[in-house]
Short mmCIF file of C-alpha atoms in Angstrom, two decimals:
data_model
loop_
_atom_site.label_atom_id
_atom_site.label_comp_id
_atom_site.label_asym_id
_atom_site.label_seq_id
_atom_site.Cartn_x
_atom_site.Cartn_y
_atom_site.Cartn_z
CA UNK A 1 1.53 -8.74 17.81
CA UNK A 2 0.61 -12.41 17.71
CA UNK A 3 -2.40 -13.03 15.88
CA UNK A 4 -5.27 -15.08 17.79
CA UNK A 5 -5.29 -18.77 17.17
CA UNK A 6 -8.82 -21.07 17.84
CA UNK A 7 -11.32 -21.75 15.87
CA UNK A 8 -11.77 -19.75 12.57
CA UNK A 9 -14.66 -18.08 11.15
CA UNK A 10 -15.83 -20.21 7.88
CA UNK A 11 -14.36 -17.68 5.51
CA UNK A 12 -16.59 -16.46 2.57
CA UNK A 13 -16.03 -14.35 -0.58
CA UNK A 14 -17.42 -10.98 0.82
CA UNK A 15 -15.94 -10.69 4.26
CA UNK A 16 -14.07 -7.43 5.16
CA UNK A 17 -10.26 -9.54 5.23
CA UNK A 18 -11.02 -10.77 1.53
CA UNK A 19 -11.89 -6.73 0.22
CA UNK A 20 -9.19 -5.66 1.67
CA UNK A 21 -6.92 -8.28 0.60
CA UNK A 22 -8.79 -7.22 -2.94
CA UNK A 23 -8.38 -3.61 -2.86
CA UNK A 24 -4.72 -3.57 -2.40
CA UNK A 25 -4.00 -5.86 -4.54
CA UNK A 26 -6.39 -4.19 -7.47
CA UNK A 27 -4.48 -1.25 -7.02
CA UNK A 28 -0.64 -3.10 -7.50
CA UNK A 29 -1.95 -4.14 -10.57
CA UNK A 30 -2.93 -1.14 -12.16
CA UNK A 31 0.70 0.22 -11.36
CA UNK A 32 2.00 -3.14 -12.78
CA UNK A 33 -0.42 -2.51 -15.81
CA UNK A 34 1.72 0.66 -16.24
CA UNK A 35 5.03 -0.84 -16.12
CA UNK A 36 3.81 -3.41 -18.27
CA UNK A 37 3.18 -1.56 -20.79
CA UNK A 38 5.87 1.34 -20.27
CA UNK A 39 8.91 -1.32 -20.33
CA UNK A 40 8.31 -3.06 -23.12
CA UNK A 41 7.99 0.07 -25.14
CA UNK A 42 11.06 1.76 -23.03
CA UNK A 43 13.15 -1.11 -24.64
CA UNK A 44 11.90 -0.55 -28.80
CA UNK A 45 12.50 3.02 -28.34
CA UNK A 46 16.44 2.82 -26.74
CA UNK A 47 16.61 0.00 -29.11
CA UNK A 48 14.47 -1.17 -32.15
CA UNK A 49 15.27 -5.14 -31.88
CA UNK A 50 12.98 -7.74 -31.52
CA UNK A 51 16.07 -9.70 -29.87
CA UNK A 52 16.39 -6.96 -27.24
CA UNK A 53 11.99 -7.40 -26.58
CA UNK A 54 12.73 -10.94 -25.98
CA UNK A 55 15.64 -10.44 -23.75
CA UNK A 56 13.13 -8.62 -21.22
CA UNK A 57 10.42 -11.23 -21.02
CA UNK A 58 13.67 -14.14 -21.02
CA UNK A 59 14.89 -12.07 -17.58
CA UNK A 60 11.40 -12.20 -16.30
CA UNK A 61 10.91 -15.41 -16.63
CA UNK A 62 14.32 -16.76 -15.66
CA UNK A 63 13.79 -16.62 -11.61
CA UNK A 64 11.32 -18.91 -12.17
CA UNK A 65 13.72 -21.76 -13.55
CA UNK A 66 16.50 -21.01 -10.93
CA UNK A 67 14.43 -20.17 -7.57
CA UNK A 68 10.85 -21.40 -8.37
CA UNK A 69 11.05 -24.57 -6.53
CA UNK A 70 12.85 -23.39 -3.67
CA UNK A 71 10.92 -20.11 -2.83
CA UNK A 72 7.74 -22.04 -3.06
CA UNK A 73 9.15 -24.74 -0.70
CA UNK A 74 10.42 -21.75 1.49
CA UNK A 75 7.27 -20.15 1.14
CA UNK A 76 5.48 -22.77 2.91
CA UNK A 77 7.07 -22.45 6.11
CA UNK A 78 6.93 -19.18 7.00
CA UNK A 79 4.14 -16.80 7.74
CA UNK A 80 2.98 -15.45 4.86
CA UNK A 81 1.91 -12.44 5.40
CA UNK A 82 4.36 -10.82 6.81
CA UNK A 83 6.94 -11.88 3.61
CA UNK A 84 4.24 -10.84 1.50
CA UNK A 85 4.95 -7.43 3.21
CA UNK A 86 8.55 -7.23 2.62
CA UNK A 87 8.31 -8.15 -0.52
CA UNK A 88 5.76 -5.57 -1.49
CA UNK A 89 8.69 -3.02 -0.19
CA UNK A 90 11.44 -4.71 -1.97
CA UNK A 91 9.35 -4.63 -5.68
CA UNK A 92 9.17 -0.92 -4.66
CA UNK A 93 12.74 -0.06 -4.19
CA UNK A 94 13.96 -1.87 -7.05
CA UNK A 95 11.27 -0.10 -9.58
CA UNK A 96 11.85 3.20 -8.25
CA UNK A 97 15.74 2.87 -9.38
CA UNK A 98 14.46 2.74 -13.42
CA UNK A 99 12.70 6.54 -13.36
CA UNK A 100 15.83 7.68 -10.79
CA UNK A 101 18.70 6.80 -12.84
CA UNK A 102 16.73 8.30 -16.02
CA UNK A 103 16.98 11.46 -13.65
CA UNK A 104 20.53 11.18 -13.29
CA UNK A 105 20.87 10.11 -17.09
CA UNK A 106 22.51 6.67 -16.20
CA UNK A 107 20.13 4.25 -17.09
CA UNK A 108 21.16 1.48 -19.37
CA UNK A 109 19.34 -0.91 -21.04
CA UNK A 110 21.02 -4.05 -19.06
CA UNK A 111 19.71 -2.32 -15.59
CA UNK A 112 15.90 -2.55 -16.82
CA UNK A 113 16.66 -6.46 -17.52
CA UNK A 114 18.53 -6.88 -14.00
CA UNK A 115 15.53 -5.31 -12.47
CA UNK A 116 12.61 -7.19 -14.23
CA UNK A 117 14.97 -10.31 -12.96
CA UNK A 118 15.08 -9.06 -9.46
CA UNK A 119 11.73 -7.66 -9.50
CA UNK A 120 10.14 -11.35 -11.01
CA UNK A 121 12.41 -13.34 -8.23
CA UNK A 122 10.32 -11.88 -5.74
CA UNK A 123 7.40 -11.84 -7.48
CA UNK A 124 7.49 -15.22 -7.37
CA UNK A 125 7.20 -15.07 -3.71
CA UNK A 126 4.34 -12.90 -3.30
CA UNK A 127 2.39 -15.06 -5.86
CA UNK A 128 3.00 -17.86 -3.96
CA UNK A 129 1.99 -16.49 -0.73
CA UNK A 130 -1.09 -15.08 -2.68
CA UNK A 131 -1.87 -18.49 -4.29
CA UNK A 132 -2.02 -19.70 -0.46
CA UNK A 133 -4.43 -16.88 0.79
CA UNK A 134 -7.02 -17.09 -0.99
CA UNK A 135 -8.22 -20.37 0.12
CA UNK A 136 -8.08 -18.73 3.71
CA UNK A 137 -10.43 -16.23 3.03
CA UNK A 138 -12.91 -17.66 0.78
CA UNK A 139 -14.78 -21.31 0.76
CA UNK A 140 -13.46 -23.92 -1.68
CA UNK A 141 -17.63 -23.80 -3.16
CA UNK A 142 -16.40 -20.20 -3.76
CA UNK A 143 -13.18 -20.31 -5.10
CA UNK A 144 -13.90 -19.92 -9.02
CA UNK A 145 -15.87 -17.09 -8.40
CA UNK A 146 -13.38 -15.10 -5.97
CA UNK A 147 -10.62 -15.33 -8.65
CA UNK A 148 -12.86 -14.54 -11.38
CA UNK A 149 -13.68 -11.45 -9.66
CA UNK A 150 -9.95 -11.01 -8.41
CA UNK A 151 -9.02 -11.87 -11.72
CA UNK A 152 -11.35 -9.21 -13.51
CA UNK A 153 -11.29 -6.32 -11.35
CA UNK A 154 -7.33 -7.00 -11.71
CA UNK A 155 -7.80 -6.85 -15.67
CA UNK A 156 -10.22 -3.72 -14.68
CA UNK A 157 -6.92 -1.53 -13.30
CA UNK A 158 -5.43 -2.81 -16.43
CA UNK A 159 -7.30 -1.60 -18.73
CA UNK A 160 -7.00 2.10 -16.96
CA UNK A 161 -3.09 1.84 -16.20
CA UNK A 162 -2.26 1.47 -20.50
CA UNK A 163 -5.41 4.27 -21.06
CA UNK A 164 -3.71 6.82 -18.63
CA UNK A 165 0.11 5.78 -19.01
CA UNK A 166 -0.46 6.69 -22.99
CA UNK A 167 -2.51 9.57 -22.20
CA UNK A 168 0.57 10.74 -19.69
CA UNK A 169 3.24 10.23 -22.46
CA UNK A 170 1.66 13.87 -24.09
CA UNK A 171 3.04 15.66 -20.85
CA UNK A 172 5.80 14.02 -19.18
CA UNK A 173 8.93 11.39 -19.82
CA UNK A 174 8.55 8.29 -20.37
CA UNK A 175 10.19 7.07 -17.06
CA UNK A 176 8.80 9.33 -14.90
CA UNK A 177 5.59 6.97 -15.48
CA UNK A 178 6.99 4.06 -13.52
CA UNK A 179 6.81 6.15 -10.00
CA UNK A 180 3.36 4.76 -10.34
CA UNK A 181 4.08 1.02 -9.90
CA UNK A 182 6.51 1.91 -6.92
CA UNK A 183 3.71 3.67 -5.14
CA UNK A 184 0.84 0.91 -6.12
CA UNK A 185 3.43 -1.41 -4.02
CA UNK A 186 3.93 0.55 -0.81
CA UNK A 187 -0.34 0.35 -1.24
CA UNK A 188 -0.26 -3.35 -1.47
CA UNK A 189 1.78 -4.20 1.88
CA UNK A 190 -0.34 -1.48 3.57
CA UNK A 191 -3.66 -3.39 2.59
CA UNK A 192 -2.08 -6.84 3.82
CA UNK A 193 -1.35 -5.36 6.88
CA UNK A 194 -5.03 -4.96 7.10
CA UNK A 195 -5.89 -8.06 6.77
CA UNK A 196 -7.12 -9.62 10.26
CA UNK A 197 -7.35 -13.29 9.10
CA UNK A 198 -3.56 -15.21 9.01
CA UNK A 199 -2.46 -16.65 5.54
CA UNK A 200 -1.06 -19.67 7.19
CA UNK A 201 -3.19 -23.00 8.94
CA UNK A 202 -2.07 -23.36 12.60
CA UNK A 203 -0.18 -26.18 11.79
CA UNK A 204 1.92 -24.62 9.24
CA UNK A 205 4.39 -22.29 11.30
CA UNK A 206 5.23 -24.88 14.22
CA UNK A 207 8.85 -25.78 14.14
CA UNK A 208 9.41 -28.67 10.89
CA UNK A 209 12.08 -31.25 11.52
CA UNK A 210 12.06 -31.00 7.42
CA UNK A 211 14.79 -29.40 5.50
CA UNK A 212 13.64 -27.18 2.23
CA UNK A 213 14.94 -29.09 -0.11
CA UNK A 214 13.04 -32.17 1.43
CA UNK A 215 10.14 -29.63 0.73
CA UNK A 216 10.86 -29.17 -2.55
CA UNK A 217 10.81 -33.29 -3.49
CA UNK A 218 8.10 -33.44 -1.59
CA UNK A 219 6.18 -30.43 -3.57
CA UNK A 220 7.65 -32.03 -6.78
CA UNK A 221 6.63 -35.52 -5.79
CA UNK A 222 3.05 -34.28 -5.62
CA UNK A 223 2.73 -32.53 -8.95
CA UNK A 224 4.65 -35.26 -10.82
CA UNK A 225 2.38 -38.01 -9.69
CA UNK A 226 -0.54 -36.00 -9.47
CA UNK A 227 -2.58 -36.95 -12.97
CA UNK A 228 -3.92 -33.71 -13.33
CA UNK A 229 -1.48 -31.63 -12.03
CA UNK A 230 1.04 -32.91 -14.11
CA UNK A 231 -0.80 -32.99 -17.38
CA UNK A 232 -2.00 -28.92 -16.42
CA UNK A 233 2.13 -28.45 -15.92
CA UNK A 234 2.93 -29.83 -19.05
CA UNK A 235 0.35 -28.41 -21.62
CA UNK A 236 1.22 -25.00 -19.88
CA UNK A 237 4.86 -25.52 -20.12
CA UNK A 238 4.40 -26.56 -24.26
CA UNK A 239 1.64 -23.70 -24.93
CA UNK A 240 4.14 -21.14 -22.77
CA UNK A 241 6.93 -22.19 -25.12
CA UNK A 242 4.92 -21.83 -28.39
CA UNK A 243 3.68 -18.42 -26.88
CA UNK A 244 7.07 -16.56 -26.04
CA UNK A 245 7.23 -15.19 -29.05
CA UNK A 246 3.98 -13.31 -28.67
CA UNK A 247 4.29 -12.20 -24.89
CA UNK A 248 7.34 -10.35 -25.98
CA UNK A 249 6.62 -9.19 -29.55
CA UNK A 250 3.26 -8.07 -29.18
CA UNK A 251 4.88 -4.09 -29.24
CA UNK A 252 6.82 -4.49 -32.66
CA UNK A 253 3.78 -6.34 -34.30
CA UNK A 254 1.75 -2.87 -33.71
CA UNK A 255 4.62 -0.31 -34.70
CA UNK A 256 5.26 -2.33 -37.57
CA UNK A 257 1.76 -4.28 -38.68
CA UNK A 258 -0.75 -1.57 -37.25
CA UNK A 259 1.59 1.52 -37.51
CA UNK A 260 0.16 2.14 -34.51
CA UNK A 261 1.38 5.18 -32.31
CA UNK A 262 2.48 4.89 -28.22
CA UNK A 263 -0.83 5.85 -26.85
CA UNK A 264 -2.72 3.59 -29.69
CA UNK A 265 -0.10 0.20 -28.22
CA UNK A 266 -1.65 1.95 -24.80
CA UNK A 267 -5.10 0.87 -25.98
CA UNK A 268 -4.08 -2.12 -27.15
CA UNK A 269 -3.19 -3.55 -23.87
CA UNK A 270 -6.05 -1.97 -22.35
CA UNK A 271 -8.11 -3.75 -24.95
CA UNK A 272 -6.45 -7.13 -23.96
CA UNK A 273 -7.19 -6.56 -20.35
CA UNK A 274 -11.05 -5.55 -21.20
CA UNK A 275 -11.24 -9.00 -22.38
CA UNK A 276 -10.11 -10.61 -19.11
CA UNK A 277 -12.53 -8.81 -17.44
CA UNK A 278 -15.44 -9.97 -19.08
CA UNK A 279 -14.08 -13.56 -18.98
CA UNK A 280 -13.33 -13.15 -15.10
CA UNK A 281 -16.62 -12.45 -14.48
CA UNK A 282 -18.09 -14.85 -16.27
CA UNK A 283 -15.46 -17.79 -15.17
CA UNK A 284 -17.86 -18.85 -12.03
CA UNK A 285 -20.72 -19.22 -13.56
CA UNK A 286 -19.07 -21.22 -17.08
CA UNK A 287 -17.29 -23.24 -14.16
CA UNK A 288 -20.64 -24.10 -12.31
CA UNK A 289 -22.56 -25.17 -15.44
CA UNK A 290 -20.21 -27.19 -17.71
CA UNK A 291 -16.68 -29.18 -16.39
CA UNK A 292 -13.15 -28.26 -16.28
CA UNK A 293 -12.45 -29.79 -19.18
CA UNK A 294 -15.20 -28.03 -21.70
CA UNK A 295 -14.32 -24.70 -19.86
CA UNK A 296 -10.72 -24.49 -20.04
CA UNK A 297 -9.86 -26.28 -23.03
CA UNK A 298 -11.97 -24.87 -25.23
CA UNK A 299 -10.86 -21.29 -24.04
CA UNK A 300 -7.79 -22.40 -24.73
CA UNK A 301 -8.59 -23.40 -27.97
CA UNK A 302 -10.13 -20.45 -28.75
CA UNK A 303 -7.52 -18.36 -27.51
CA UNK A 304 -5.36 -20.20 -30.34
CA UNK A 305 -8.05 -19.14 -33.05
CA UNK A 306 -8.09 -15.50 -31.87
CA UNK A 307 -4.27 -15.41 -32.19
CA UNK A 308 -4.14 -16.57 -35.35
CA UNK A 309 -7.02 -14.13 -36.63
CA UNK A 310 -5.00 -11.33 -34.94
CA UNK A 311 -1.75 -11.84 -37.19
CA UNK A 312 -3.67 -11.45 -40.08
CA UNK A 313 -4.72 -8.09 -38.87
CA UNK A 314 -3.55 -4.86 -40.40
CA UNK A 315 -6.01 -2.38 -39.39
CA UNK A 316 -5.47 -1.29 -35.59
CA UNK A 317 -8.82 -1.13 -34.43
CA UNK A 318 -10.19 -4.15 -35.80
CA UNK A 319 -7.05 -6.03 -33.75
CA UNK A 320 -7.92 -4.30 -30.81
CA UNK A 321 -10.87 -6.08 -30.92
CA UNK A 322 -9.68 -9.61 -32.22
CA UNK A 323 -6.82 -9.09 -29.14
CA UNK A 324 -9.14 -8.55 -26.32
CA UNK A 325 -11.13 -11.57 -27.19
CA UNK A 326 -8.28 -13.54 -27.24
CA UNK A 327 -7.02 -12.22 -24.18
CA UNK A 328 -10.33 -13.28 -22.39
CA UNK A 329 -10.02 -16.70 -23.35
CA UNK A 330 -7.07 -17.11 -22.36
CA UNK A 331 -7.13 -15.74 -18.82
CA UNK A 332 -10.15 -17.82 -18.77
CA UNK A 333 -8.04 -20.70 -19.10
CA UNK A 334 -5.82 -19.80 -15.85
CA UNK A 335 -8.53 -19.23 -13.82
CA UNK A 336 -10.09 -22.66 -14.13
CA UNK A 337 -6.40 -24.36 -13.87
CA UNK A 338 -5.26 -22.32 -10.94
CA UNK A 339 -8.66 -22.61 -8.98
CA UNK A 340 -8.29 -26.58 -9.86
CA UNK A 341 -5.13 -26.57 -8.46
CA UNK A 342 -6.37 -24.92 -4.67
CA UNK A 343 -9.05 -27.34 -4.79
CA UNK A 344 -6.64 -30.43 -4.97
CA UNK A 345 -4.07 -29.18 -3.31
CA UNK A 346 -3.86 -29.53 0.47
CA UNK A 347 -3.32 -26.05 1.83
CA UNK A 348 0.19 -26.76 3.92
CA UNK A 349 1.60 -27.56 0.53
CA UNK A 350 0.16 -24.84 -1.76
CA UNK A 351 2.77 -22.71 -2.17
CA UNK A 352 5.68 -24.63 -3.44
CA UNK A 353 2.72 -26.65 -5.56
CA UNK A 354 2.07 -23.16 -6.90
CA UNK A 355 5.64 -22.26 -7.02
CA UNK A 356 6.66 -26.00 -8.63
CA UNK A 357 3.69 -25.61 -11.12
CA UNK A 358 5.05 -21.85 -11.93
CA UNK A 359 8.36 -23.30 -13.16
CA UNK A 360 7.46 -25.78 -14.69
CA UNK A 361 4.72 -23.90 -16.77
CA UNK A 362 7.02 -21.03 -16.96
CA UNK A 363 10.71 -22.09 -17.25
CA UNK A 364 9.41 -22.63 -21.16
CA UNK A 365 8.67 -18.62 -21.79
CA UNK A 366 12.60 -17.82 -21.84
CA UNK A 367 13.77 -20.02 -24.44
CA UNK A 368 10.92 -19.54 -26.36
CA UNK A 369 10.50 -15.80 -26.15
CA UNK A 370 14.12 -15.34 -27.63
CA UNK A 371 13.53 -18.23 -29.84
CA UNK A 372 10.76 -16.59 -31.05
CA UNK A 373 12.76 -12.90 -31.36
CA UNK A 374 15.64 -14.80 -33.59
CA UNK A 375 13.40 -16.49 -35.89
CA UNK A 376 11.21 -13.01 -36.39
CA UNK A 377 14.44 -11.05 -36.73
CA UNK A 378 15.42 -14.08 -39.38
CA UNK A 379 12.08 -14.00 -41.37
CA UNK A 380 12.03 -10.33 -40.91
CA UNK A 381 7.62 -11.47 -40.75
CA UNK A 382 6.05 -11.20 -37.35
CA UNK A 383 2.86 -11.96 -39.08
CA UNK A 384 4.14 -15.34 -39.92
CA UNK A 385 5.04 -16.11 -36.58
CA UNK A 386 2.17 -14.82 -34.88
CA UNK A 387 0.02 -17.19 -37.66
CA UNK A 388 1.93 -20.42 -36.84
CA UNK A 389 1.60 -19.54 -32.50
CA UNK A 390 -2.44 -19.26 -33.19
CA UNK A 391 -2.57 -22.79 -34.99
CA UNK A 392 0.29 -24.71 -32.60
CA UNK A 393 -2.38 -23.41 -29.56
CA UNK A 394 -5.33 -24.68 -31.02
CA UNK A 395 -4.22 -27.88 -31.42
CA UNK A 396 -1.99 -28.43 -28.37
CA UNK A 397 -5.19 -28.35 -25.87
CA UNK A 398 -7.38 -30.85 -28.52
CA UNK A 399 -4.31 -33.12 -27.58
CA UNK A 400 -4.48 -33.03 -23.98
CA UNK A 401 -7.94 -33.70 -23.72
CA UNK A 402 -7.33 -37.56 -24.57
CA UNK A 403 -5.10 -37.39 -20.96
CA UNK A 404 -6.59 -36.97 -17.50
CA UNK A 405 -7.52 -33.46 -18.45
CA UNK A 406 -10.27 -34.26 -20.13
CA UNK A 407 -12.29 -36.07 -16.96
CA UNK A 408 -10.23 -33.51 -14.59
CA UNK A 409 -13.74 -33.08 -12.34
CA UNK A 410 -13.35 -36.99 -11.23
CA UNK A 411 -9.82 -35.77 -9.24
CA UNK A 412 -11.53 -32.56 -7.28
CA UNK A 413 -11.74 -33.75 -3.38
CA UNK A 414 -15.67 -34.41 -2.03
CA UNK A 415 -16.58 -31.47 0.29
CA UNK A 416 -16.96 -32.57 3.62
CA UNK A 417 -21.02 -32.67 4.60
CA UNK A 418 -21.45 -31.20 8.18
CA UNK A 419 -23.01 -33.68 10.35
CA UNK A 420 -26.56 -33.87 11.28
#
């Protein structure tokens, strides 16, 4: 059924479209928080390598090197919703193949990498499309706020999904636990389905003269010239490379470091996810009293300390701690970039910006992920590793403050005043 065109209703953080755009989407990400943390642990257990850790997060990262630019271009000129939907039953097919070859005892290791590659390529366009909704269903005044509080009540099913997936190991396999993350996305593209407001501007789904890959120049055009956009898109491509290595070897640093058990590595992302939420709560208000600049970089900087302080942990609990903090600042970080980001960004063009920004932020996590695996496998000392990651992130954002970054507030649009 066509949707009804006119004159919108100003959107606003609490209206029924944005809860149940927010319930859906808190409940995909408590079955991702599951598969998040089962995967990475399926892989140590079948086989023991720090290599074979890296070559999961390098296949989830991948898509966004080879397809980012065009999905987001493609993204843009379609209705959004209704990929968003498709997508949510794609993801669920192709994680419901992992627990039903285990059944069938055919599942090798290469399969869980070809599916955390299929799986991220369409990821990438659901996030876009997601990126591009938000702004329709919340005011840009608002728009710190609503992804803090997406952003934390996100973190919120991730703390639960590592608490109950560890509990769960005690009673049944391993696999069994990723039916969860297939059924959180049949929930999602339900709840979109819901959603009475359209995820595209009028304007946006009329017949474009355009080719994609004029999309994509243009997209890239904008970012690349774009001060602040291209100084965020760099930092995050630099920090994302120095950071592989602890995305994907944050399991073997607690089995061998913490001699922590699977339900214990359950807590520990749960504790890293607690953090978030704190942060995501508080990310509207930090945003409305100091800049962009103090916010974000210092988090970032921050986030660097709180790394470094958790390599030199050997106790679990006491990491735990150190972790969650560090996690908080962090995500605090990508909140204030990505709500930047809506803010300049016209909405027509938002999701190959987001997409564009994605790989060029991203594309670094591959190469540095199994850079990072080689070099711990080398040293045989994740410790080490984890040490010099902490220091290279604190100084990385103390750099980028002398660029555009540091004023970024002069580049946000004026709001429009209505007229007396």
């Amino acid at each position: 059924m066509t949707e009804p065109r006119g004159v919108a209703e100003p959107p606003g953080p609490i209206s029924r479209d944005f809860w149940t755009f927010w319930i859906g989407q808190t409940i995909s990400k408590l079955g991702d928080s599951v598969s998040n943390f089962i995967l990475p642990l399926l892989i140590f257990k079948l086989t023991g390598s720090a290599v074979n850790l890296a070559l999961q997060v390098a296949a989830q990262m991948l898509p966004y090197l080879l397809f980012g630019l065009v999905i987001g271009a493609f993204v843009d000129r379609v209705e959004r919703k209704r990929m968003m939907i498709l997508t949510d039953l794609g993801r669920a097919l192709m994680v419901a193949t992992i627990p039903a070859l285990a059944i069938w005892g055919e599942l090798p290791v290469w399969w869980i990498y070809a599916v955390g590659f299929i799986n991220s390529t369409l990821s990438i366009f659901f996030d876009a499309g997601e990126f591009a909704a938000i702004p329709s269903l919340v005011s840009q005044d608002d728009l710190v706020t609503a992804n803090g509080r997406i952003q934390a009540s996100y973190s919120a099913a991730q703390i639960i999904g590592p608490l109950i997936g560890g509990a769960l190991l005690a009673l049944i396999a391993i696999y069994d636990l990723i039916w969860v993350d297939a059924t959180s996305f049949l929930v999602s593209a339900i709840s979109i389905a819901l959603v009475r407001k359209r995820f595209n501007t009028d304007d946006e789904t009329e017949t474009d003269p355009t080719t994609i890959w004029h999309d994509v120049r243009e997209g890239l055009s904008y970012v690349l010239k774009h001060p602040v956009l291209r100084n965020i898109s760099l930092m995050m491509a630099i920090v994302n490379f120095v950071n592989g290595g602890f995305y994907a070897e944050e399991v073997l640093f607690a089995k061998e470091r913490l001699h922590a058990t699977d339900s214990q590595i359950g807590i520990l992302f749960a504790a890293g996810s607690a953090g978030i939420v704190i942060t995501g709560l508080l990310a509207g208000k930090l945003r409305k009293r100091w800049s962009f600049s103090k916010v974000a970089l210092t988090a970032l900087m921050m986030n660097g300390l709180g790394i470094f302080i958790f390599s030199q942990m050997r106790l679990f609990w006491p990491a735990a701690i150190i972790g969650a903090i560090a996690s908080g600042l962090g995500i605090l970080f990508n909140i204030n970039t990505g709500s930047l980001r809506q803010a300049i960004v016209p909405n027509k063009m938002l999701g190959r910006v987001m997409s564009i920004a994605s790989v060029l932020a991203w594309s670094a996590i591959p190469l540095g992920a199994v850079l990072g695996g080689y070099i711990i496998e080398a040293t045989d000392n994740v410790a080490a590793v984890f040490a010099g990651i902490g220091l290279l992130t604190i100084v990385i954002p103390m750099v980028f403050s002398f660029t555009p970054l540091g004023h970024a507030d002069d580049y946000l649009p004026k709001p429009d005043r209505p007229a007396a």
